[in-house]
Coordinates of C-alpha atoms and ligand atoms in Angstrom, one line a residue:
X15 CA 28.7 34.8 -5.5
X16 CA 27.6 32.3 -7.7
X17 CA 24.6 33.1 -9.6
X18 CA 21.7 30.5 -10.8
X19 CA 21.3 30.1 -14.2
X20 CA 18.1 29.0 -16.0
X21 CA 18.6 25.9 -18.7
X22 CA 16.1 24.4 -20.7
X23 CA 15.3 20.8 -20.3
X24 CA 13.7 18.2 -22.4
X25 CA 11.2 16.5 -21.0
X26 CA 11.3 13.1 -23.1
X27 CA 15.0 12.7 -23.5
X28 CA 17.1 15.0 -20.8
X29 CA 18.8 17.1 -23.3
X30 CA 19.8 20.9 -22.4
X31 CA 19.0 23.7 -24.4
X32 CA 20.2 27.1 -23.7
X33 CA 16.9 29.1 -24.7
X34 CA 13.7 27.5 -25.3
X35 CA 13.2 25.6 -28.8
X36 CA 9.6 24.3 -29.6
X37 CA 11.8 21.4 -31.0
X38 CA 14.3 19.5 -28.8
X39 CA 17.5 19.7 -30.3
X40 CA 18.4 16.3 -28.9
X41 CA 15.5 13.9 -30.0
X42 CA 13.4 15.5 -32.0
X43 CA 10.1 15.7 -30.0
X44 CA 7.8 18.7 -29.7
X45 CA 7.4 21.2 -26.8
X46 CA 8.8 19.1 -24.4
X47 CA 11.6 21.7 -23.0
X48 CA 10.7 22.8 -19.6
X49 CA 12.9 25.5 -17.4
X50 CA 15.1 24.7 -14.7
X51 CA 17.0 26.6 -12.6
X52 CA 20.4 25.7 -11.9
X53 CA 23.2 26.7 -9.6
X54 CA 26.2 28.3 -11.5
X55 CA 28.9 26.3 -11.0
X56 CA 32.2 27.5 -8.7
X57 CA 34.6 29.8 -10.5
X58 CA 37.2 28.1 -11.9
X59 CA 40.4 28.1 -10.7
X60 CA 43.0 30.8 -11.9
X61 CA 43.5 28.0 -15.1
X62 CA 47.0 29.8 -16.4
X63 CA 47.9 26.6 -19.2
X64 CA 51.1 25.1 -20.3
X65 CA 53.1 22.0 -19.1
X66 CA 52.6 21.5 -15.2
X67 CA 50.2 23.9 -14.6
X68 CA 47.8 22.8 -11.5
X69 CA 44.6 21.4 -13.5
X70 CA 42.7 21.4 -9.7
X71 CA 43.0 21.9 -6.2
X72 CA 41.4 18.5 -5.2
X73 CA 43.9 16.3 -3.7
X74 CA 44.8 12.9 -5.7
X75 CA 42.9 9.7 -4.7
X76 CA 44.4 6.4 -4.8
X77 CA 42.9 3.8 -7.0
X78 CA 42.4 0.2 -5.7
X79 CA 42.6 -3.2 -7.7
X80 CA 39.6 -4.7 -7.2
X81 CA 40.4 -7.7 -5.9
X82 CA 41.8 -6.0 -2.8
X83 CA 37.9 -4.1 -2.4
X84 CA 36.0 -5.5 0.0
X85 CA 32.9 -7.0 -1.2
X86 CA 29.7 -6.6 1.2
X87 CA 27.3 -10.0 0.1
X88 CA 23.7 -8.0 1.4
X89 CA 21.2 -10.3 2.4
X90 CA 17.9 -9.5 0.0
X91 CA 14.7 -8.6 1.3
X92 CA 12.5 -11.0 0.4
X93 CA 9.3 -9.3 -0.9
X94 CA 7.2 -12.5 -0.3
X95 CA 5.5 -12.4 -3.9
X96 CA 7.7 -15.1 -5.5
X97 CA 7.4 -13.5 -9.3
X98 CA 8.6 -10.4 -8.2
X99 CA 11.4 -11.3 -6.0
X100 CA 12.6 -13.8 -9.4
X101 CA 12.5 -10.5 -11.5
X102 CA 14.4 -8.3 -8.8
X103 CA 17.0 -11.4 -9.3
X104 CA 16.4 -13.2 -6.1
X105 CA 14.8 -10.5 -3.6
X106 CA 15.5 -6.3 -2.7
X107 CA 19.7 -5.6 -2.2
X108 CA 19.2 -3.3 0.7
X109 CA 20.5 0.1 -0.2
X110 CA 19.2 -0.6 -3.9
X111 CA 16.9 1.5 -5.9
X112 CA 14.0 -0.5 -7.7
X113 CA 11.9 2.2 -10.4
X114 CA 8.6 0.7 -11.0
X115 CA 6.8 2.1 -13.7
X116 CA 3.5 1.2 -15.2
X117 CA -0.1 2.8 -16.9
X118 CA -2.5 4.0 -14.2
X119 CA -4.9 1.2 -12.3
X120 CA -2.0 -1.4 -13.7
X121 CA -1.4 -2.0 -10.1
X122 CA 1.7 -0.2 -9.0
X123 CA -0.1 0.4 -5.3
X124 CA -1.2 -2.8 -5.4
X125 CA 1.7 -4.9 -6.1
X126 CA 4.3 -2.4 -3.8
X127 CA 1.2 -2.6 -0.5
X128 CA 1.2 -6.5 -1.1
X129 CA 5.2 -6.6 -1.0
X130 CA 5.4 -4.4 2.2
X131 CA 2.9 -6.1 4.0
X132 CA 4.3 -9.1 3.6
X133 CA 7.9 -7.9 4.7
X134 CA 6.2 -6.5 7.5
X135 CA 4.9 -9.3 8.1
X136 CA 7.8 -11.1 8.0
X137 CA 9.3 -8.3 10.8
X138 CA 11.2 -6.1 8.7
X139 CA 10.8 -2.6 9.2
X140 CA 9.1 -1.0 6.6
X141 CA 7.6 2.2 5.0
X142 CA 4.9 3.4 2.6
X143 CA 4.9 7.5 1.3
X144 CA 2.1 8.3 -0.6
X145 CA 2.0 11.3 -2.3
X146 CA -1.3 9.9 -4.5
X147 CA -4.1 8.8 -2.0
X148 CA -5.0 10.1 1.4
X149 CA -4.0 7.4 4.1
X150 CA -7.7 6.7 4.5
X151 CA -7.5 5.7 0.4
X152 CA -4.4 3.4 1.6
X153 CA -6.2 2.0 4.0
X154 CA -9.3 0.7 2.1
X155 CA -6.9 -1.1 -0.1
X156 CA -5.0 -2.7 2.3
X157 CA -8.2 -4.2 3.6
X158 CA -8.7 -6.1 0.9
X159 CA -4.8 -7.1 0.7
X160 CA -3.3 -10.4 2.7
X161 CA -0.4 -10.6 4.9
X162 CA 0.3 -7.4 6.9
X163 CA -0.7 -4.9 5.1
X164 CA -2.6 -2.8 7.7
X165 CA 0.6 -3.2 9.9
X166 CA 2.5 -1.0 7.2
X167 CA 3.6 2.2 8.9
X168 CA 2.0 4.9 6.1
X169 CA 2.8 8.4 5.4
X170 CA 0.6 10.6 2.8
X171 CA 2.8 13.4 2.0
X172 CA 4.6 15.3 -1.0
X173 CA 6.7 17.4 1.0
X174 CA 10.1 16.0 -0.1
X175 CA 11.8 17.3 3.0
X176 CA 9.7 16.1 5.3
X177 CA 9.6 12.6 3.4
X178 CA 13.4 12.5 4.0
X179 CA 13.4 13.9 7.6
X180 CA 11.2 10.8 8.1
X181 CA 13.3 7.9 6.2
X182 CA 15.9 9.1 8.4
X183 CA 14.1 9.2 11.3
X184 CA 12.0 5.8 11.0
X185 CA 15.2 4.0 9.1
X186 CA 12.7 1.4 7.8
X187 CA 14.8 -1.3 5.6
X188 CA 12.1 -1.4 3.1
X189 CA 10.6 1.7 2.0
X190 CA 8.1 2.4 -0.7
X191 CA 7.4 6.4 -2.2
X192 CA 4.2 6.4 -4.1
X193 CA 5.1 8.2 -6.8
X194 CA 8.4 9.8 -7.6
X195 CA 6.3 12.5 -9.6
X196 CA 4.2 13.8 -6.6
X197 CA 6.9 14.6 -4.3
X198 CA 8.0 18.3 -4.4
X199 CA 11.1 19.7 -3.6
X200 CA 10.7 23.3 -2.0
X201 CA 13.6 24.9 -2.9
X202 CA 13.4 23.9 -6.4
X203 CA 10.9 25.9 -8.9
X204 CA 8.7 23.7 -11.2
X205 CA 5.7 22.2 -10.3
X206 CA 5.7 17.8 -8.6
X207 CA 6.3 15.8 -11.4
X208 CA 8.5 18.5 -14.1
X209 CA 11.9 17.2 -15.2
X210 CA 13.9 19.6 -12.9
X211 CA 11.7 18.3 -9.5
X212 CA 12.1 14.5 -10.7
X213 CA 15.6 14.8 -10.8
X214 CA 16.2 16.2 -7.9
X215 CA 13.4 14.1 -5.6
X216 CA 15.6 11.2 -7.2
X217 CA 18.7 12.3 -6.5
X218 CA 18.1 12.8 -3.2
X219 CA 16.1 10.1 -2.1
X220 CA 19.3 7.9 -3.7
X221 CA 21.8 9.6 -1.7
X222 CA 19.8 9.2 1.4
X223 CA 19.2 5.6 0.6
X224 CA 22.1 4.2 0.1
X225 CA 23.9 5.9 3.1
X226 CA 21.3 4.4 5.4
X227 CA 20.8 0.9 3.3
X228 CA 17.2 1.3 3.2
X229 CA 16.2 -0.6 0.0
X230 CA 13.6 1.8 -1.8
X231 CA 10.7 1.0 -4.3
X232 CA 9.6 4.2 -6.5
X233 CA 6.8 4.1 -8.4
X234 CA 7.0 6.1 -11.7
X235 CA 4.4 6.8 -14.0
X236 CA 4.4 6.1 -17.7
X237 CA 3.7 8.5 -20.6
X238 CA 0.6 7.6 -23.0
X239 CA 3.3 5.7 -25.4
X240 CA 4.1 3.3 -22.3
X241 CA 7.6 5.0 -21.9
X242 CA 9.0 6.0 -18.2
X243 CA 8.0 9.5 -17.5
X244 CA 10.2 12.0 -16.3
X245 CA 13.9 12.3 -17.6
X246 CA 15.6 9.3 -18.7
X247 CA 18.2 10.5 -16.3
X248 CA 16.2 8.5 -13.7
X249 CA 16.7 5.3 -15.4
X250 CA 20.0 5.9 -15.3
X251 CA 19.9 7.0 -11.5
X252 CA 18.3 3.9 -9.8
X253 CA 19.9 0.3 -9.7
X254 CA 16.7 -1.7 -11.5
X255 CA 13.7 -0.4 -13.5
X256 CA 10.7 -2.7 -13.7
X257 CA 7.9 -2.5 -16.0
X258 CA 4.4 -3.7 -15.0
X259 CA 2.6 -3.9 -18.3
X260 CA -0.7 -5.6 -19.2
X261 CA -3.9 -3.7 -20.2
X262 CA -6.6 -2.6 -17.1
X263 CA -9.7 -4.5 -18.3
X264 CA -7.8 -7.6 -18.7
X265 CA -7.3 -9.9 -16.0
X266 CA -3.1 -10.6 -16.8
X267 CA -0.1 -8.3 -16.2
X268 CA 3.3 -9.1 -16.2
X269 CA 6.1 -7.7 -14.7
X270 CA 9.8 -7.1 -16.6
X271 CA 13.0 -6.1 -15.6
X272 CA 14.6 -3.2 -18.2
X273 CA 17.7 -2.4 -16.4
X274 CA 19.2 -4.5 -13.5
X275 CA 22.5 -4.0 -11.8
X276 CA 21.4 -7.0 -9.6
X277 CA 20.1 -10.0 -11.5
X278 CA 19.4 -10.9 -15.2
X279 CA 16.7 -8.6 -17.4
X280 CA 15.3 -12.0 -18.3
X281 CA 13.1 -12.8 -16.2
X282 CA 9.4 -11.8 -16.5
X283 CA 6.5 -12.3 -13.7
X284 CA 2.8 -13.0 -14.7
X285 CA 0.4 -11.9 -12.4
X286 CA -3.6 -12.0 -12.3
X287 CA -5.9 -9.0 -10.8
X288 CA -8.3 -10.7 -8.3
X289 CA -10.4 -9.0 -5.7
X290 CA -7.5 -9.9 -2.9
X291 CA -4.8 -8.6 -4.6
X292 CA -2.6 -9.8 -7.1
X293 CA -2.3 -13.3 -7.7
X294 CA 0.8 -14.9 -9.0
X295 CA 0.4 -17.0 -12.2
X296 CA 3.2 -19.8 -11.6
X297 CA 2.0 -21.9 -14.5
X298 CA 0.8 -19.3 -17.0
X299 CA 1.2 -21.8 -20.1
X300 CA -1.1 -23.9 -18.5
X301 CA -3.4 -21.6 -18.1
X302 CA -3.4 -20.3 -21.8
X303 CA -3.1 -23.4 -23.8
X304 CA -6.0 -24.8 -21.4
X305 CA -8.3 -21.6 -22.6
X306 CA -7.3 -22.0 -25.9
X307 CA -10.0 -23.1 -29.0
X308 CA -9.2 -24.6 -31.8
X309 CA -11.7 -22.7 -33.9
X310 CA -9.8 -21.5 -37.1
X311 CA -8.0 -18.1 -36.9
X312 CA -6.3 -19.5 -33.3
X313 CA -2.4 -20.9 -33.2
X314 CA -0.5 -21.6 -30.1
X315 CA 2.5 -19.8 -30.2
X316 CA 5.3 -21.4 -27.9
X317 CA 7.2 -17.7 -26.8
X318 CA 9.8 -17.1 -24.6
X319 CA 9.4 -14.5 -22.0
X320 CA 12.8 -13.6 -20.9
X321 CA 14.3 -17.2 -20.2
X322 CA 11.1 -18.3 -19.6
X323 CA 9.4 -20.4 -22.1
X324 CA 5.2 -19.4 -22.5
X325 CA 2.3 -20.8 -24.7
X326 CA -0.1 -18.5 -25.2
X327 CA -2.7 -17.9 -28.2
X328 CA -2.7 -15.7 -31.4
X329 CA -6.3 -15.4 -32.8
X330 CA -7.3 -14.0 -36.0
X331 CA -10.2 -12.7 -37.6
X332 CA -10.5 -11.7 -41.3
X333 CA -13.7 -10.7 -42.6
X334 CA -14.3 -8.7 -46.1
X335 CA -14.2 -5.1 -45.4
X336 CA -15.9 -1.9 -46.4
X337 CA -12.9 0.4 -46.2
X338 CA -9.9 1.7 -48.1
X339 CA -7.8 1.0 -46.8
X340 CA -9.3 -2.2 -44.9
X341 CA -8.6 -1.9 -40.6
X342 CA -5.7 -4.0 -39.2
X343 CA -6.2 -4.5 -35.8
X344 CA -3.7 -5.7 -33.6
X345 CA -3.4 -6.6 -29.4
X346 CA -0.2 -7.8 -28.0
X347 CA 1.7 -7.3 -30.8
X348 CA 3.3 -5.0 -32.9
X349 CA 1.3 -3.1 -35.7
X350 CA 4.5 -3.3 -38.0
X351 CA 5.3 -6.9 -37.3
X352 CA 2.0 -7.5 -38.0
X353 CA 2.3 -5.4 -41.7
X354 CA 5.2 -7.6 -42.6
X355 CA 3.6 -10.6 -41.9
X356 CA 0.6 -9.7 -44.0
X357 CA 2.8 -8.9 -47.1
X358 CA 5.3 -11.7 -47.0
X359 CA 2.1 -14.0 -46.6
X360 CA 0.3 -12.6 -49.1
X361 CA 3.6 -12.4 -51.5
X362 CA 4.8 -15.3 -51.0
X363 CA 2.8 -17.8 -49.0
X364 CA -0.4 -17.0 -51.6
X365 CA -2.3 -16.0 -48.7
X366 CA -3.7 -12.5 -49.9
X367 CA -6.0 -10.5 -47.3
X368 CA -5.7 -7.1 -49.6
X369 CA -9.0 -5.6 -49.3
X370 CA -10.0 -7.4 -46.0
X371 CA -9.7 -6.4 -42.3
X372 CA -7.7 -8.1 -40.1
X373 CA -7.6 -8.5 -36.2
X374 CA -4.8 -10.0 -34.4
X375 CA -5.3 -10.7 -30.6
X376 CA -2.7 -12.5 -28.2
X377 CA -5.4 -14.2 -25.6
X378 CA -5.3 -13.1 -21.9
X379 CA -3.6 -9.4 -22.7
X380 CA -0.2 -11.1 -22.8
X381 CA 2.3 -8.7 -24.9
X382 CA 4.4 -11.0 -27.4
X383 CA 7.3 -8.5 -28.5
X384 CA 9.8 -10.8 -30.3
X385 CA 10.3 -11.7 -33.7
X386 CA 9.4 -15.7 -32.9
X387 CA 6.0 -14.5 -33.0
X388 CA 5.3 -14.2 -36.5
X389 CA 4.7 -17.5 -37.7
X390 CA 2.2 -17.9 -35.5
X391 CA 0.4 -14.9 -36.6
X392 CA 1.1 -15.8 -40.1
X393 CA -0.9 -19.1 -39.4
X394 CA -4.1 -17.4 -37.2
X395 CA -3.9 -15.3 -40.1
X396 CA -3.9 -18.2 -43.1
X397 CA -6.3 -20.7 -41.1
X398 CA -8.7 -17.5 -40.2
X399 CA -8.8 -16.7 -44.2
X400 CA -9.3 -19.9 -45.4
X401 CA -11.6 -20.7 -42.6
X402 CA -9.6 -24.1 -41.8
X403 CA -8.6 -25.0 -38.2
X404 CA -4.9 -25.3 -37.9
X405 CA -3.5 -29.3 -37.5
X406 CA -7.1 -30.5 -39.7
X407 CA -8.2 -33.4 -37.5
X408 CA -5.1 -33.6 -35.5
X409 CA -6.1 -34.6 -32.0
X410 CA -3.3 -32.3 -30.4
X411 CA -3.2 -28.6 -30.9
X412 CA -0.6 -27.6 -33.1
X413 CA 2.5 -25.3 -31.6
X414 CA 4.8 -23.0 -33.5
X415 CA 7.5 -20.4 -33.8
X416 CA 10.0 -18.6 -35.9
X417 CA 10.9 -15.3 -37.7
X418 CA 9.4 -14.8 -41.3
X419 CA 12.1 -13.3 -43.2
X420 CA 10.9 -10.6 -46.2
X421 CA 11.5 -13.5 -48.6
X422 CA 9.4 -15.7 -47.1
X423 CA 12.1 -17.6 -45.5
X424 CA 11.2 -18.8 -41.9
X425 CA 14.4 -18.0 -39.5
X426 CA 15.7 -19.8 -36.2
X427 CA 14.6 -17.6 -33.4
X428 CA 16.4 -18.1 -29.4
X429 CA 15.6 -21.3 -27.3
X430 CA 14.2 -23.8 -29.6
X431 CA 15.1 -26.1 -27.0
X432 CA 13.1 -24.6 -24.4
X433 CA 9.8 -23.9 -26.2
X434 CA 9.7 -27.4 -27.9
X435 CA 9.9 -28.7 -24.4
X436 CA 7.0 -26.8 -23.1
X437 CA 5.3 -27.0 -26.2
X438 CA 5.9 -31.4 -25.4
X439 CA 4.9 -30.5 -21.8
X440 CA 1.5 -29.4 -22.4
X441 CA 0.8 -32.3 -24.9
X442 CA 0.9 -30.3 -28.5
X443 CA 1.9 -31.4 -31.4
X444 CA 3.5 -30.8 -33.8
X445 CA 5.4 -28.3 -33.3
X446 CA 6.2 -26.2 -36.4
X447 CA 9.3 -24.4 -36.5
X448 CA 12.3 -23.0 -38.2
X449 CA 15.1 -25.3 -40.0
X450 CA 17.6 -26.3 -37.5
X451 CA 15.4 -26.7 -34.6
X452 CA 15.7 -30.1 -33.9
X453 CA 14.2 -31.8 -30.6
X454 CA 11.7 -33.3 -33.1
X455 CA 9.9 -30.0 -34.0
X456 CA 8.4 -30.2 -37.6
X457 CA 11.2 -27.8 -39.6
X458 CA 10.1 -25.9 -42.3
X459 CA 12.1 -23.2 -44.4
X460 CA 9.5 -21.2 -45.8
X461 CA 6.3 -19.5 -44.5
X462 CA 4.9 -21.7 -47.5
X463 CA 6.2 -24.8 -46.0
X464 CA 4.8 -24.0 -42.8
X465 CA 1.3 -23.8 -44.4
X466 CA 1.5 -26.9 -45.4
X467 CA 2.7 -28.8 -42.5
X468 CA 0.2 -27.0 -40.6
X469 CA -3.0 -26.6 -42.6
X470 CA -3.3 -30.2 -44.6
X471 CA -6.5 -30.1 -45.8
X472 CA -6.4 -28.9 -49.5
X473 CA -7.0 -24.5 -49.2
X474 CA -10.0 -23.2 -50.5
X475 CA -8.9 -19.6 -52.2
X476 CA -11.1 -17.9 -49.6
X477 CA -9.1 -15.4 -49.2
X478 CA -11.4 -12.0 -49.8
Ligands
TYD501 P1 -3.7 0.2 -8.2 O1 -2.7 -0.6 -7.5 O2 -4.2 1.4 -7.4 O3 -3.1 0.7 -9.6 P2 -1.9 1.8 -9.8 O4 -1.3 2.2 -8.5 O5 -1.0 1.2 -10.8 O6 -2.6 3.0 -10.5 O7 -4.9 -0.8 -8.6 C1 -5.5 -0.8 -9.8 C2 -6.8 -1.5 -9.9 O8 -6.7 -2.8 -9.3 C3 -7.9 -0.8 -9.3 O9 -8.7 -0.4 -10.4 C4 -8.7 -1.8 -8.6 C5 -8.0 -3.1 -8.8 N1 -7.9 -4.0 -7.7 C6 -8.5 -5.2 -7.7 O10 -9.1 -5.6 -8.7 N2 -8.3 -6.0 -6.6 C7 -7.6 -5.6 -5.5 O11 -7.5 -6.4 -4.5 C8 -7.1 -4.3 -5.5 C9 -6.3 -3.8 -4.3 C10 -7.2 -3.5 -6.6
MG502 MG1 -1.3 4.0 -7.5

């Protein structure tokens, strides 16, 4: 009779201990091994070695070329919400997986009601388990949600069993679990939401999903650094994980693709929080360069989201500071990118901001994470120290992008194709950017270079 046997599990990376550690062996972290209680697995066969001994009693299975397989082509599920359906790579692949994870009040519920509604609308059959909010909770929100969203058939429950006694009873073809961290599996020990119960609601739900093709949205949470909770094994388990990232009070979130086994990771979705629901921002450069000023301490910085190309705008503020060392403040990007910056500008662009503080916002609560960034927030930095508005009396606002390199070189970055032509399609100009550029961008080579193209008017050393 086989006996269970208790492993320890981290909780941040998936590794197994035999015995709890207050370290993980695996990654690093601290008291993240939780217990979990495994079956033993089968005795193994009577393994006498040697040549030709029977390695297992399975019987042999015949591999296939591929291009005998037979490929199914599903037809996706539309969701409706044209940003999302672009980032699952065209719509839902019944049978699929989709992991959605995202900080509290982000707008997971929102975003998943909106998309079943409108399925249901559309006369799929659909599903929404809640194992957060009472169905009266679900309700209220849905009132305030268009398309069908009060049709949605809606189950609050965190009995795992029963969750998949129903799937397989309703067969919906769309079918949403509010989160994978409430649901509890009885016959596991560990409290909803601890490594061992993730797993296993995960597992399960996947097996019973793709046998019955019902295409399945779980929502995950997030831990406070913004990483998937839960074991990583889950990222591994479903087909796609999405990210829905943005910050609460601000009105803009977007949505990325991680992992896809369906469509490209590219593609990125920008929504806006309104009091119906999520709006779609189709034209999100429009948006940003319109709100832009041209106050100094603000540069337009033509990103790429995924394949997409997006203006939006870096502001800066440096004002003489009281501390040691001075605060450097930083929103939508990231604090050591913004570090670098500082020193190579201050090293090597004779911009110094040593005993200042400095605040870097991207406008609108956008999250820039690529290395393009940095000249523009080398420029908000320079034109907020020496007070100047970048482009002097320029009648267009002036555009850029590019790497800063730790010797003050400015490097090509991906697509300078695409954000020139954005950059052109909202009227700015010029465009500073990296050597090699081309498409009639202003190329510099140096960070130095670029302050000069950008900020003509002769610098006064304000720098504090
Ligand atoms: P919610 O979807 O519940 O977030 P999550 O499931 O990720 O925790 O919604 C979060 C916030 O969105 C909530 O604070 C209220 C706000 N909201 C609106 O502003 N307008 C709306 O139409 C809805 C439904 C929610
Ligand atoms: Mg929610």
């Amino acid at each position: 009779m086989p006996r269970a046997t208790t492993v320890h599990v981290c909780s941040a990376c998936g590794a197994e201990a035999p015995r709890w550690l207050g370290q993980c062996p695996g990654c690093g972290e601290w008291n993240t091994l939780v217990e979990e209680q495994r079956a033993a697995p089968a005795a193994k066969a009577n393994g006498r070695g040697g040549p030709g001994a029977p390695v297992t009693r399975a019987a042999a299975a015949k591999p296939v070329p591929l291009s005998q397989v037979q490929a199914v082509r599903h037809v996706r599920h539309t969701t409706g919400i044209k940003e999302l359906d672009r980032v699952l790579g065209g719509g839902l692949v019944p049978g699929s997986l989709v992991l959605i994870g995202g900080s509290p009040g982000i707008g997971k519920s929102t975003l998943t009601s909106m998309a079943l509604g409108n399925l249901q609308g559309a006369g799929k059959r659909t599903l929404y388990v809640s194992g957060e909010e009472s169905a009266a909770q679900i309700r209220l929100r849905a009132e305030r949600l268009p398309g069908a969203a009060l049709e949605v058939p809606t189950l609050a429950e965190t009995d795992l069993d029963t969750v998949l006694a129903t799937l397989d009873a309703e067969r919906p073809e769309v079918c949403v679990i509010d989160s994978v961290q409430t649901l509890h599996a009885a016959d596991l020990t560990g409290a909803a939401g601890s490594v061992g119960q993730v797993r296993e609601v995960a597992d399960r739900i996947t097996r019973l999903a793709k046998a019955r093709d019902i295409a399945v949205l779980l929502v995950g949470h997030v831990t406070k650094e913004g990483a998937l909770a839960g074991p990583r094994v889950l990222e591994h388990l479903v087909d796609c994980v999405l990210q829905f990232e943005g910050e609460r009070e601000r009105t803009y979130r977007t949505l990325r693709a991680l992992k896809n086994r369906f469509g490209s990771t590219n593609d990125v979705g920008v929504f806006e929080m309104r009091q119906g629901g999520l709006v779609e921002v189709e034209d999100a450069s429009a948006r940003f360069v319109g709100e832009a000023t041209r106050a100094p301490g603000s540069a337009v910085l033509a990103a790429m989201e995924g394949s997409r190309p997006l203006l939006v705008e870096v502001q800066a503020l440096v004002s003489p500071s009281e501390l040691v060392p001075p605060r450097r403040v930083c929103n939508g990007i990231d604090r050591n990118r913004l570090a670098l910056v500082l020193a190579v500008l201050g090293r090597h662009a004779g911009v110094s901001v040593g005993s200042a503080d400095v605040f870097v916002n991207v406008a609108g609560g956008v999250r820039v994470d690529e290395p393009g960034a940095d000249l523009a927030v080398a420029l908000a930095v320079a034109s907020a120290a020496r007070g100047l508005p970048l482009g002097g009396d320029s009648p267009k606002p002036v555009a850029c992008f590019g790497e800063v390199g730790l010797t003050g070189e400015l490097r090509s970055v991906g697509h300078p194709d695409r954000r020139l032509a954005e950059a052109r399609k909202f009227g700015l100009g010029p465009v500073i950017a990296p050597a090699g550029s081309e498409g009639g961008a202003t190329e510099v080579p140096t960070l130095r270079a670029a302050l000069r193209a950008a900020l003509p008017q002769q610098p006064r050393a304000r720098a504090a």
